Short mmCIF file of C-alpha atoms (C1' of nucleotides) in Angstrom, two decimals:
data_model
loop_
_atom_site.label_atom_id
_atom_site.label_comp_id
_atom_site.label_asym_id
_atom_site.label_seq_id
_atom_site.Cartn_x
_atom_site.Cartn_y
_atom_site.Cartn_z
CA UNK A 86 0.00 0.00 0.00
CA UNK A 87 1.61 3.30 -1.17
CA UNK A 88 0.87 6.35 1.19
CA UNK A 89 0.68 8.44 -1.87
CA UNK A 90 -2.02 6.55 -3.23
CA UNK A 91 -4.04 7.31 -0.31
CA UNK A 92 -7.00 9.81 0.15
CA UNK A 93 -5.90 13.13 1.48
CA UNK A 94 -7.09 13.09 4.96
CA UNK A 95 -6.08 8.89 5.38
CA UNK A 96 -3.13 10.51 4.70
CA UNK A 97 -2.74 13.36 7.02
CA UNK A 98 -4.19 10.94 10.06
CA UNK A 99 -1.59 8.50 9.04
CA UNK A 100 1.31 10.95 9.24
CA UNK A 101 -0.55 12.73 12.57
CA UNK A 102 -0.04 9.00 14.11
CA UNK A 103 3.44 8.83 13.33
CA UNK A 104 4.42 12.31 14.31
CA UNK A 105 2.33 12.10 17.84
CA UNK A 106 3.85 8.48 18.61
CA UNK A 107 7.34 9.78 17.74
CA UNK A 108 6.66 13.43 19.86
CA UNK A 109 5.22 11.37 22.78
CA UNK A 110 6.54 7.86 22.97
CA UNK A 111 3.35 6.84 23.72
CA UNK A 112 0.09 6.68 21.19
CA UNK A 113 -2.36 9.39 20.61
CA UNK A 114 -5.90 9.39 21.27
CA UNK A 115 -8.05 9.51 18.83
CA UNK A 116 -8.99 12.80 20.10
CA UNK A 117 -5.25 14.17 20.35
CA UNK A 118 -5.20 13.44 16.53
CA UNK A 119 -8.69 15.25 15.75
CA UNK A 120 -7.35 18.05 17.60
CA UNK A 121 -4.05 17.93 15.66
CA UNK A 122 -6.02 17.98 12.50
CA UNK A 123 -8.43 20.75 13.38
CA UNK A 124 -11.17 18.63 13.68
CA UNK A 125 -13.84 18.83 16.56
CA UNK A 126 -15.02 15.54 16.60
CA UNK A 127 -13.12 12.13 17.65
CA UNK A 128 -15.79 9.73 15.31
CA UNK A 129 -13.84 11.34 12.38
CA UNK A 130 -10.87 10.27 13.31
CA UNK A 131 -12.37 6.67 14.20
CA UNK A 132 -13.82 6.52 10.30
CA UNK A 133 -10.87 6.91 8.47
CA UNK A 134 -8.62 4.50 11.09
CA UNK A 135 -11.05 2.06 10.24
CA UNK A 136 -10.33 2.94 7.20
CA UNK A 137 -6.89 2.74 7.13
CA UNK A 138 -7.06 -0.43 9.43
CA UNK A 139 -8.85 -1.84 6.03
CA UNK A 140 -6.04 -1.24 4.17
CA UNK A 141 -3.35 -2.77 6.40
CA UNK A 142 -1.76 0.04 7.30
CA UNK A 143 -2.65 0.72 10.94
CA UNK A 144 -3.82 -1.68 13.92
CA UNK A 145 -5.19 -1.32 17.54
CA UNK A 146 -6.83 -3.83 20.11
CA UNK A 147 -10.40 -3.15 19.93
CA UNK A 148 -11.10 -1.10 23.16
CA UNK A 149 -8.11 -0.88 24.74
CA UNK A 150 -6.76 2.58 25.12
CA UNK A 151 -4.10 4.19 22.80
CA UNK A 152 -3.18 0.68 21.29
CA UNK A 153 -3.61 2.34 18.15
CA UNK A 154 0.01 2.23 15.97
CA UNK A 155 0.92 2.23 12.32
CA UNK A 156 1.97 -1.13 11.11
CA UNK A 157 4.31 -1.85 8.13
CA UNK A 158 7.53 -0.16 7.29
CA UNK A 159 6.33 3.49 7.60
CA UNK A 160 7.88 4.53 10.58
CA UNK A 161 11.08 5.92 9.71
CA UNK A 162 9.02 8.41 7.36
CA UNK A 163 8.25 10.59 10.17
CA UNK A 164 11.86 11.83 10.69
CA UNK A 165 12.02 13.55 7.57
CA UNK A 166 8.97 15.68 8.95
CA UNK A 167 10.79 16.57 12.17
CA UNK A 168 13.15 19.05 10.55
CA UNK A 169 10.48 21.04 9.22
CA UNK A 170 8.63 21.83 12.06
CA UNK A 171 10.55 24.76 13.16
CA UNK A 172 10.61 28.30 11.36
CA UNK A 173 13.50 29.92 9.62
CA UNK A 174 13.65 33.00 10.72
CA UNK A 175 14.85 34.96 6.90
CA UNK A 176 15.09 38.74 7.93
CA UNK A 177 13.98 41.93 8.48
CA UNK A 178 11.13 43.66 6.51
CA UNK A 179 10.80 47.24 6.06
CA UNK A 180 8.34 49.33 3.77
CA UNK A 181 10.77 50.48 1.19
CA UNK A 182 13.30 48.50 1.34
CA UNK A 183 14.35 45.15 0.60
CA UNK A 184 13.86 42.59 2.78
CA UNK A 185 17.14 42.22 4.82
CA UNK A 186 18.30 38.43 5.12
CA UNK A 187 20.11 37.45 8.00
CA UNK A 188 23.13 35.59 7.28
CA UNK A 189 22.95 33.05 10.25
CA UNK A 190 20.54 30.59 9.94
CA UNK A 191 17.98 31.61 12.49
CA UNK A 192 15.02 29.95 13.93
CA UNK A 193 12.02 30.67 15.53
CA UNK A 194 10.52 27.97 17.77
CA UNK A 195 6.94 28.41 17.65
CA UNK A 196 3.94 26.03 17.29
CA UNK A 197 5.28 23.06 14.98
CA UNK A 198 2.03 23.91 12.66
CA UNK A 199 3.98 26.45 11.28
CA UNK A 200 7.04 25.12 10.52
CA UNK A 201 5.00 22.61 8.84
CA UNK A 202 3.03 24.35 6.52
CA UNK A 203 6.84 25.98 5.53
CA UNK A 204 6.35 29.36 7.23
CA UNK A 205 9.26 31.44 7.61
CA UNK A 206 9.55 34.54 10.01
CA UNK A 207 10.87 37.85 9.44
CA UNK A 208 11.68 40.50 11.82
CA UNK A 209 9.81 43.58 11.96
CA UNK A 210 11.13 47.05 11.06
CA UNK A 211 8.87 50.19 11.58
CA UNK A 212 5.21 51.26 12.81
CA UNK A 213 3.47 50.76 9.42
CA UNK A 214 1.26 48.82 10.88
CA UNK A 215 1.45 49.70 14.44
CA UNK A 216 -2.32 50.17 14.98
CA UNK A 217 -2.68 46.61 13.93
CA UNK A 218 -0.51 45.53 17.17
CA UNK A 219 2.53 44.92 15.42
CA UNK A 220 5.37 46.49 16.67
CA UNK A 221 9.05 47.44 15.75
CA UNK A 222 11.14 44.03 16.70
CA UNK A 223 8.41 41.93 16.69
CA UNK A 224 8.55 38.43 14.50
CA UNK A 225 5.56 37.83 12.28
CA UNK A 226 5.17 34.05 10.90
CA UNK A 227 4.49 33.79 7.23
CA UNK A 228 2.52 31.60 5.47
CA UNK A 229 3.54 30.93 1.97
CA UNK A 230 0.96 32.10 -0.12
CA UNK A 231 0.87 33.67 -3.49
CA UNK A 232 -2.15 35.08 -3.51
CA UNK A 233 -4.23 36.42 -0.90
CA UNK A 234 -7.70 37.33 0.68
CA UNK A 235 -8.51 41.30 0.90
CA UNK A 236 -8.34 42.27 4.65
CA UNK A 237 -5.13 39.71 4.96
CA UNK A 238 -1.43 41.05 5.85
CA UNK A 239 0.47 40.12 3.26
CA UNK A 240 4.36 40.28 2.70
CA UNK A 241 4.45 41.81 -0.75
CA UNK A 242 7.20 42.63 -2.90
CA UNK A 243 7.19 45.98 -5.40
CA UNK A 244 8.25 46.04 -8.49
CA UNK A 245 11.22 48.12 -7.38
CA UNK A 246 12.20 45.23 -5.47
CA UNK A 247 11.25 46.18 -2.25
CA UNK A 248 9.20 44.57 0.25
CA UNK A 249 6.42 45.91 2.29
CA UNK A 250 3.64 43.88 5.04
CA UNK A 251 0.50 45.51 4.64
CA UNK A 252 -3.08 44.83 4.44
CA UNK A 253 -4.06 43.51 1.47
CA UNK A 254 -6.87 44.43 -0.63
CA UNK A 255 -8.01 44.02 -4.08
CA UNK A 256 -9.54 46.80 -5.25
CA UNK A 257 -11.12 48.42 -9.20
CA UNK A 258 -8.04 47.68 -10.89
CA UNK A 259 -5.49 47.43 -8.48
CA UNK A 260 -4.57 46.32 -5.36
CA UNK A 261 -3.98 48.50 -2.18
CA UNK A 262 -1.54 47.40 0.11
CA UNK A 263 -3.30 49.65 3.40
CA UNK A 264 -1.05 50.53 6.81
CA UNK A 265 -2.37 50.72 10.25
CA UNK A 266 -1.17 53.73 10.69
CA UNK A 267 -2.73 56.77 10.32
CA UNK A 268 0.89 59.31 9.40
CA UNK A 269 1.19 56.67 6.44
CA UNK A 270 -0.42 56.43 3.24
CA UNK A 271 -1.69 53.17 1.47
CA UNK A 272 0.46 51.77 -1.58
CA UNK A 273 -1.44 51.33 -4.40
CA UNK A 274 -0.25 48.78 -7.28
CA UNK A 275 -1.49 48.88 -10.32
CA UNK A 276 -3.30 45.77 -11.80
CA UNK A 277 -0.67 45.55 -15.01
CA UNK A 278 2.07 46.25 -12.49
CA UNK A 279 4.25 43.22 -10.87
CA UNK A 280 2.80 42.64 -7.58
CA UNK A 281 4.11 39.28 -5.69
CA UNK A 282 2.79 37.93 -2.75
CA UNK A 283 5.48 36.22 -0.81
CA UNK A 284 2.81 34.93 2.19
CA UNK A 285 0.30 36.26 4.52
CA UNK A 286 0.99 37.08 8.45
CA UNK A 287 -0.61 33.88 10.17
CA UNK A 288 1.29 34.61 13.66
CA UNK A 289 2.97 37.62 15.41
CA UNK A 290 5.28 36.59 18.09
CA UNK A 291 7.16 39.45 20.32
CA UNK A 292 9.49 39.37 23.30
CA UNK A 293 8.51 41.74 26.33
CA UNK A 294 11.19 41.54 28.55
CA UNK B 1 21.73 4.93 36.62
CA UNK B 2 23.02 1.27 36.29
CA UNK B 3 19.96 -1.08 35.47
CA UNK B 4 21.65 -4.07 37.47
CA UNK B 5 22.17 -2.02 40.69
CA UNK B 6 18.32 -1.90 40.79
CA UNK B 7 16.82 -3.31 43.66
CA UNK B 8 15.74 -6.80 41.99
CA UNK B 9 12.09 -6.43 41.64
CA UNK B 10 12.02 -2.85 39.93
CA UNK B 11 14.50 -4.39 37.41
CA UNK B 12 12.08 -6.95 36.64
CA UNK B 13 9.13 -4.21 35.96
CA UNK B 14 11.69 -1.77 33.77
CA UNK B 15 12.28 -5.37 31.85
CA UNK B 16 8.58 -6.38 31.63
CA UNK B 17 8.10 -2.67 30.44
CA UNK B 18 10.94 -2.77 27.51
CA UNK B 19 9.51 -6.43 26.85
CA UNK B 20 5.58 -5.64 26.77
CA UNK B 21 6.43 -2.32 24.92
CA UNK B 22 7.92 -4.23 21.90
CA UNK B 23 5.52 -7.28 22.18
CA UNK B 24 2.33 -5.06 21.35
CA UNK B 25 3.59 -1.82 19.84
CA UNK B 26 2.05 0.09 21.95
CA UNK B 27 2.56 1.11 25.90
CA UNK B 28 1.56 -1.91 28.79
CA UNK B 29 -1.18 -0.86 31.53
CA UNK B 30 -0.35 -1.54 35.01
CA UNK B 31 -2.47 -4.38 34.94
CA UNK B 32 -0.99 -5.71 32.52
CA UNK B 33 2.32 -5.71 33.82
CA UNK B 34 1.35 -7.11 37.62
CA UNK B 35 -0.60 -9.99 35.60
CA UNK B 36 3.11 -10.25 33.79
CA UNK B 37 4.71 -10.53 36.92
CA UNK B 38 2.24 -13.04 38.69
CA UNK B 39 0.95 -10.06 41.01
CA UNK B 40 -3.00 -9.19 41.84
CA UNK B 41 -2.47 -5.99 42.32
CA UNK B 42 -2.00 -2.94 40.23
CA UNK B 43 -1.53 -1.08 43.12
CA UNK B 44 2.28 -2.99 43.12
CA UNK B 45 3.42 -1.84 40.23
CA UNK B 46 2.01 1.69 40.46
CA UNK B 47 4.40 1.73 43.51
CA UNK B 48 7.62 0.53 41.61
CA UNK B 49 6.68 2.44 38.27
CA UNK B 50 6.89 5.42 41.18
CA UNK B 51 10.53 4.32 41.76
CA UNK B 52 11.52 3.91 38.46
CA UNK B 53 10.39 7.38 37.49
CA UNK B 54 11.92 9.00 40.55
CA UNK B 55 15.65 7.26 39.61
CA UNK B 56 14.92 8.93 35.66
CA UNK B 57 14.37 5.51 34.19
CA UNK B 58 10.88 5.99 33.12
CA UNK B 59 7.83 8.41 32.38
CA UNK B 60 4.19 8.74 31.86
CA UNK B 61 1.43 11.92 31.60
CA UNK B 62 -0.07 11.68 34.89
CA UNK B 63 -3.58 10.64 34.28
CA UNK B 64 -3.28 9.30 30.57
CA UNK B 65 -3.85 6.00 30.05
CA UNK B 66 -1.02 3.98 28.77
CA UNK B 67 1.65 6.73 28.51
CA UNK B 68 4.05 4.69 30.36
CA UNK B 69 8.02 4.37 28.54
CA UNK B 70 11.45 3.64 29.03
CA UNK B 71 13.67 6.46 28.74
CA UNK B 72 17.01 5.81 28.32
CA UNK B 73 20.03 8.26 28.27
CA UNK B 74 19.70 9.96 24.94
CA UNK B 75 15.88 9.64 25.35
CA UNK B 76 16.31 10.83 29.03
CA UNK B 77 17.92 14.20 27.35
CA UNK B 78 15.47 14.68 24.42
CA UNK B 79 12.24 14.26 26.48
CA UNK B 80 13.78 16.56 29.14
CA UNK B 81 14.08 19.17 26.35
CA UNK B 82 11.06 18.53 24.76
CA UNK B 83 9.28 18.40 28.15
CA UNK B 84 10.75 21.81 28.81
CA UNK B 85 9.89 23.81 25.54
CA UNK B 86 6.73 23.64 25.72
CA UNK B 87 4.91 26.54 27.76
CA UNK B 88 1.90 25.30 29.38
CA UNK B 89 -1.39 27.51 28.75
CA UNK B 90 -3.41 27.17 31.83
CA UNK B 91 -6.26 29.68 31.34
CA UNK B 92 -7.41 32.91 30.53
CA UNK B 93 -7.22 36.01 32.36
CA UNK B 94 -9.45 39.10 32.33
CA UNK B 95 -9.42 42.01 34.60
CA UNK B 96 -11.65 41.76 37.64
CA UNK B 97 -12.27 37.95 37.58
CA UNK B 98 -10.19 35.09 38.84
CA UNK B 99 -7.97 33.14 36.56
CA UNK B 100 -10.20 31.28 34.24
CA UNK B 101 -8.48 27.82 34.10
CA UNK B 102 -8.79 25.85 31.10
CA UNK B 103 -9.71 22.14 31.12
CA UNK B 104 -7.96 20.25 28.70
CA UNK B 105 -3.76 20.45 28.77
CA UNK B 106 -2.50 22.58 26.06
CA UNK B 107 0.66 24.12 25.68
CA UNK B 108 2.50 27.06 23.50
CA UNK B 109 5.24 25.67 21.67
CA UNK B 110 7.22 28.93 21.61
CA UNK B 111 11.22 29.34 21.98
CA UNK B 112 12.92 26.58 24.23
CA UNK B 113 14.28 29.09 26.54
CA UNK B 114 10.65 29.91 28.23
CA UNK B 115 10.05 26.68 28.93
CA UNK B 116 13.43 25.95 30.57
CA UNK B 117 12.46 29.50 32.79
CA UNK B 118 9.05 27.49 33.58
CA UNK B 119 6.76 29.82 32.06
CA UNK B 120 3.58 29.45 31.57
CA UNK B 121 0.69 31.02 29.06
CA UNK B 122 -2.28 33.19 29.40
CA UNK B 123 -4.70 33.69 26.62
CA UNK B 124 -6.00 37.67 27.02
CA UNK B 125 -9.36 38.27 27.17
CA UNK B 126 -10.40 42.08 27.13
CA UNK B 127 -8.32 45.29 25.99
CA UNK B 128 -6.77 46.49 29.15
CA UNK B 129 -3.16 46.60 27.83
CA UNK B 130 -4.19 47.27 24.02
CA UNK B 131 -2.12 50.87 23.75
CA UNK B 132 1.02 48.28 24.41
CA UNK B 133 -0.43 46.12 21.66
CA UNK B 134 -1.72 43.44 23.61
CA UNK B 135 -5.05 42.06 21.92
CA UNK B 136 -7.87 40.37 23.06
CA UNK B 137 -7.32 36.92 22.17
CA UNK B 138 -3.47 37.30 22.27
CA UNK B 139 -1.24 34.98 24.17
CA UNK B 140 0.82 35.84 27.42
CA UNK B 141 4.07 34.25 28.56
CA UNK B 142 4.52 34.98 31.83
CA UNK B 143 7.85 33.98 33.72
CA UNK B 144 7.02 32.96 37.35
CA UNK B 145 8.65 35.72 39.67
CA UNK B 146 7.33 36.80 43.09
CA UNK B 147 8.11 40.24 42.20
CA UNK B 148 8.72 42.51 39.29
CA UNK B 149 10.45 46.15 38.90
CA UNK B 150 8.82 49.30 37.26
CA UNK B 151 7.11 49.20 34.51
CA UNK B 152 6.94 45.43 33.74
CA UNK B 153 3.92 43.94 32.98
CA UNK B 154 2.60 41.30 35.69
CA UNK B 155 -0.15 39.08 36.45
CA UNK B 156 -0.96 40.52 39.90
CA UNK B 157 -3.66 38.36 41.93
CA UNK B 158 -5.74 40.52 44.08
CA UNK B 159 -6.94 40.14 47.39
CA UNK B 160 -10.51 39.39 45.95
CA UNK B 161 -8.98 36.94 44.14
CA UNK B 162 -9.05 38.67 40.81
CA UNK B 163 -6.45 38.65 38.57
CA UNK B 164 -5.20 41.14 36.21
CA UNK B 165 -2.13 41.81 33.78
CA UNK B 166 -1.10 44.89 33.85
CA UNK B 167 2.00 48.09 34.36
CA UNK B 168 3.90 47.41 37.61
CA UNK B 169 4.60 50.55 39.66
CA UNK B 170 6.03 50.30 43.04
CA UNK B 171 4.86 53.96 44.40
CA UNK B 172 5.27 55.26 47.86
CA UNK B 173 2.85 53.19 50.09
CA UNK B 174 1.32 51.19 47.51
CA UNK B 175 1.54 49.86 44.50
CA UNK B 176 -0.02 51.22 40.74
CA UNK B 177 -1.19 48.40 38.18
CA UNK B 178 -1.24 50.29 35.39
CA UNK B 179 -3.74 49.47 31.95
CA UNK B 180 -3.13 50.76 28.81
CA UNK B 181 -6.05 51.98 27.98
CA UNK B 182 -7.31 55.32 27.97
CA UNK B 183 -10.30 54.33 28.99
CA UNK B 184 -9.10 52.55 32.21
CA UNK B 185 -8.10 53.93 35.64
CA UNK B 186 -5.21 52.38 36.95
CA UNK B 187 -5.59 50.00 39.59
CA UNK B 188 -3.87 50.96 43.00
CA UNK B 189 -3.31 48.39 45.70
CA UNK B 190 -2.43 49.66 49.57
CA UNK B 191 1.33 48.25 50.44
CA UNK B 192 -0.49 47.01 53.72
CA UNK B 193 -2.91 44.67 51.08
CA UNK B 194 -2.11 41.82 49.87
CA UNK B 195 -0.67 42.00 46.36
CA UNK B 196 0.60 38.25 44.92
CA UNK B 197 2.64 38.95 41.87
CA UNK B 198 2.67 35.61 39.47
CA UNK B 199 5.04 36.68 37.25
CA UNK B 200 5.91 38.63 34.64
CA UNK B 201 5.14 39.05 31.40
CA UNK B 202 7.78 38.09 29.11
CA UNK B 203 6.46 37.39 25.24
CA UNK B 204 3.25 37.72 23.60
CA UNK B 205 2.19 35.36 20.94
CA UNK B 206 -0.54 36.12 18.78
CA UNK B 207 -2.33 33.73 15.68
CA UNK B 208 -3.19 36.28 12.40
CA UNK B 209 -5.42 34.55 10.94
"C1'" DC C 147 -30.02 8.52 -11.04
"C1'" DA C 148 -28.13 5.18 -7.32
"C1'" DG C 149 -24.36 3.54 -4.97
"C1'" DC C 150 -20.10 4.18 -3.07
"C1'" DT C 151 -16.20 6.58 -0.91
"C1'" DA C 152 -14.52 10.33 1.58
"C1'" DC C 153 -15.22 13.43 5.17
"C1'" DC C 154 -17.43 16.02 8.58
"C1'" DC C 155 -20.60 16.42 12.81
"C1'" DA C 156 -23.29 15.12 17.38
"C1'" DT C 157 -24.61 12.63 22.00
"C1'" DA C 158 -24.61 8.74 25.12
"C1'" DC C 159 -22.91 4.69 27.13
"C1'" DG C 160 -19.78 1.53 29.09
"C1'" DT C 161 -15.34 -0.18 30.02
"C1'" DA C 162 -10.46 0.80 30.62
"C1'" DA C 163 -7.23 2.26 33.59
"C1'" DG C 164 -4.92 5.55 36.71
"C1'" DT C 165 -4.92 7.18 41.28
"C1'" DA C 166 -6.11 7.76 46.27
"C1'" DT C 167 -5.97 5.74 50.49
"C1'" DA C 168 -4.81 2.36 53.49
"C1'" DG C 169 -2.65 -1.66 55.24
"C1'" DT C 170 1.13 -5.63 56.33
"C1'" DA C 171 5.69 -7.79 56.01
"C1'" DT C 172 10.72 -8.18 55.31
"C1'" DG C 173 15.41 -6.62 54.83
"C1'" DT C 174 19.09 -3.25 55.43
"C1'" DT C 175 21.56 0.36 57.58
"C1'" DA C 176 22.83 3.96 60.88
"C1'" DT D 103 16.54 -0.09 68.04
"C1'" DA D 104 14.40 3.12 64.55
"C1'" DA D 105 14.09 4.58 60.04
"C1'" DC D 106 13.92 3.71 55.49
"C1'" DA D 107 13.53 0.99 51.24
"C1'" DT D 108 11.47 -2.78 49.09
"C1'" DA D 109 7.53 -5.44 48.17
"C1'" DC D 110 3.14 -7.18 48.64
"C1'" DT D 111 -2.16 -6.60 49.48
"C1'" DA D 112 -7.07 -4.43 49.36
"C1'" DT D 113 -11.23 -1.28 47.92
"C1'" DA D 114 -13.18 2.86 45.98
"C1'" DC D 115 -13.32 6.74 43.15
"C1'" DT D 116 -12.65 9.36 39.05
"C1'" DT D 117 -11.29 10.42 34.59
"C1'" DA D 118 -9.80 8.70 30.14
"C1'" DC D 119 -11.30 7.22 26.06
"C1'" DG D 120 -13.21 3.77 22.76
"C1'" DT D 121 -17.44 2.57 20.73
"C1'" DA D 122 -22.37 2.66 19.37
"C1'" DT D 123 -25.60 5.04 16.99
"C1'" DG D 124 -27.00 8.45 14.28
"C1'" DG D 125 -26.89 12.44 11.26
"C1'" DG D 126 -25.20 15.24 7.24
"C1'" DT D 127 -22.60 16.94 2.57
"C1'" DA D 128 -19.67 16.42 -1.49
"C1'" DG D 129 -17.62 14.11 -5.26
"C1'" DC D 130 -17.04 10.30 -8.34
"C1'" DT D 131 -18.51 6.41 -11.15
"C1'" DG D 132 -21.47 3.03 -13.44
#
DNA sequence: CAGCTACCCATACGTAAGTATAGTATGTTA
DNA sequence: TAACATACTATACTTACGTATGGGTAGCTG
């Protein structure tokens, strides 16, 4: 049975098991792995280990407790996911200016969600967006995304090769990238005009003292 | 710690443990191991399990069913760091009301170095401090120190048993908790009243979207 | 269209299993 | 001798957690 060849979600609960087991040393619940998987409701997770049980590739003792464990030789394909759960912290952003990569490899230990959905973090510079609660020196997490919902903050890069986090909006013809901050002005892009979308903000993180 | 320099009995459970383990994939019930070991009673092996985890040799999540391992060394030094990055989130605080503790254990995987401190993490509720950017909805992670200096945020308990994060002041004769909010007098608390400082404030963590 | 798979949701019930509390007995060491 | 560690026993309580039962939607295929 190739994992690839499985339905999406048999295939997220399969790798959820592995990744919990490994984290733990002990199994997950079927409610731990609902909750991993954003799901409010344990049955869900019961369906598709039955389902998976089906196809050979996981086994529990009916009605014991956390007996449930992948079977077969998938185990050793969870520690190629363990590297990717933290967040590589790239830089510093500031309107009008490039983003500024950091030359040591930085990271940003934060929720392993992030890391693996391949966010990166960058360090911000400025108030643009100050009346948004995001401060000078704090780290935003990044979702790689290259488009975006209006209303979203967005890392976007100019044509002049600078980069700028705003809020994002689509608008007649263009797009307006829109500060929270009332001394700035939005950027507006014209539709023709280059206008890449590195990622959205998903996470601030900032250090108090 | 030497395995045969165990008293002779608790050397037989860490072995039953290891063996059981392996046997069924998954972790062995107390039960399970006193019916191993020719024993009636649970109770038994509760008792040496107790042992074993005092002299680092194994582990379990108090209260979860069949979390028991064997941790080794290497394991011993992983789990100890894994154990410690995480940042336990115990509840939600908002001004004038006790500490609203959550039910289910969840934690804040944020940078190692608050969970070595022993921090733990508040999720905001209300808009006390939001002129120093802290949202409703944000996360807290407070540091646990009996007192703070000037100007540091807290989580002060209250002799009514409230609890509330905000400005430390020490002022002469009392003490200021200050909000930021324009809206919000500051609290002041007689130095003959009892003021119980928590801790102190030392990241904020905050999901986007 | 019907049937099937995939995927989500809910409540209720019953057993699994840890823990609390308490006890006795034996061996070792200061 | 006393204190402590080791090792066994019991019952009762409480929470953990799997399962039963039931509902729904969406997409695909014959």
């Amino acid at each position: 049975m190739d994992i690839d060849s499985l339905p999406p979600r048999q295939k997220d609960v399969l790798k959820a098991i592995l990744h919990l087991t490994n984290k733990h040393g002990y199994a997950p619940t079927l409610a731990e792995l609902a909750k991993a998987l954003g799901l409010k409701n344990r049955m869900t997770i019961h369906q598709h280990v039955v389902a998976l049980k089906n196809k050979g590739l996981v086994k529990w003792e009916p009605g014991l407790n956390r007996s449930l464990r992948v079977i077969g030789d998938h185990e050793l394909e969870d520690m190629q996911e363990e590297e990717q759960t933290r967040v590589p912290l790239i830089g510093t952003i500031a309107a009008g200016r490039p983003i500024d990569a950091f030359e040591n490899k930085e990271y940003l230990d934060v929720d392993s969600s992030y890391g693996e959905k391949g966010c990166f973090a960058l360090k911000i510079k400025g108030d643009s967006m100050i009346e948004d609660g995001i401060y000078d020196g704090d780290f935003v997490i990044v979702k790689p995304t290259p488009t975006a919902s209006n209303g979203e903050i967005v890392v976007a890069l100019l044509q002049d090769g600078t980069a700028t986090l705003k809020r994002f909006y689509k608008e007649k013809g263009r797009y307006r990238l829109q500060p929270a901050n009332a001394d700035m002005e939005p950027i507006y892009v014209d539709g023709k005009q280059k206008l890449t979308i590195q990622g959205t903000a998903v996470a601030l993180f900032r250090k108090l003292s």
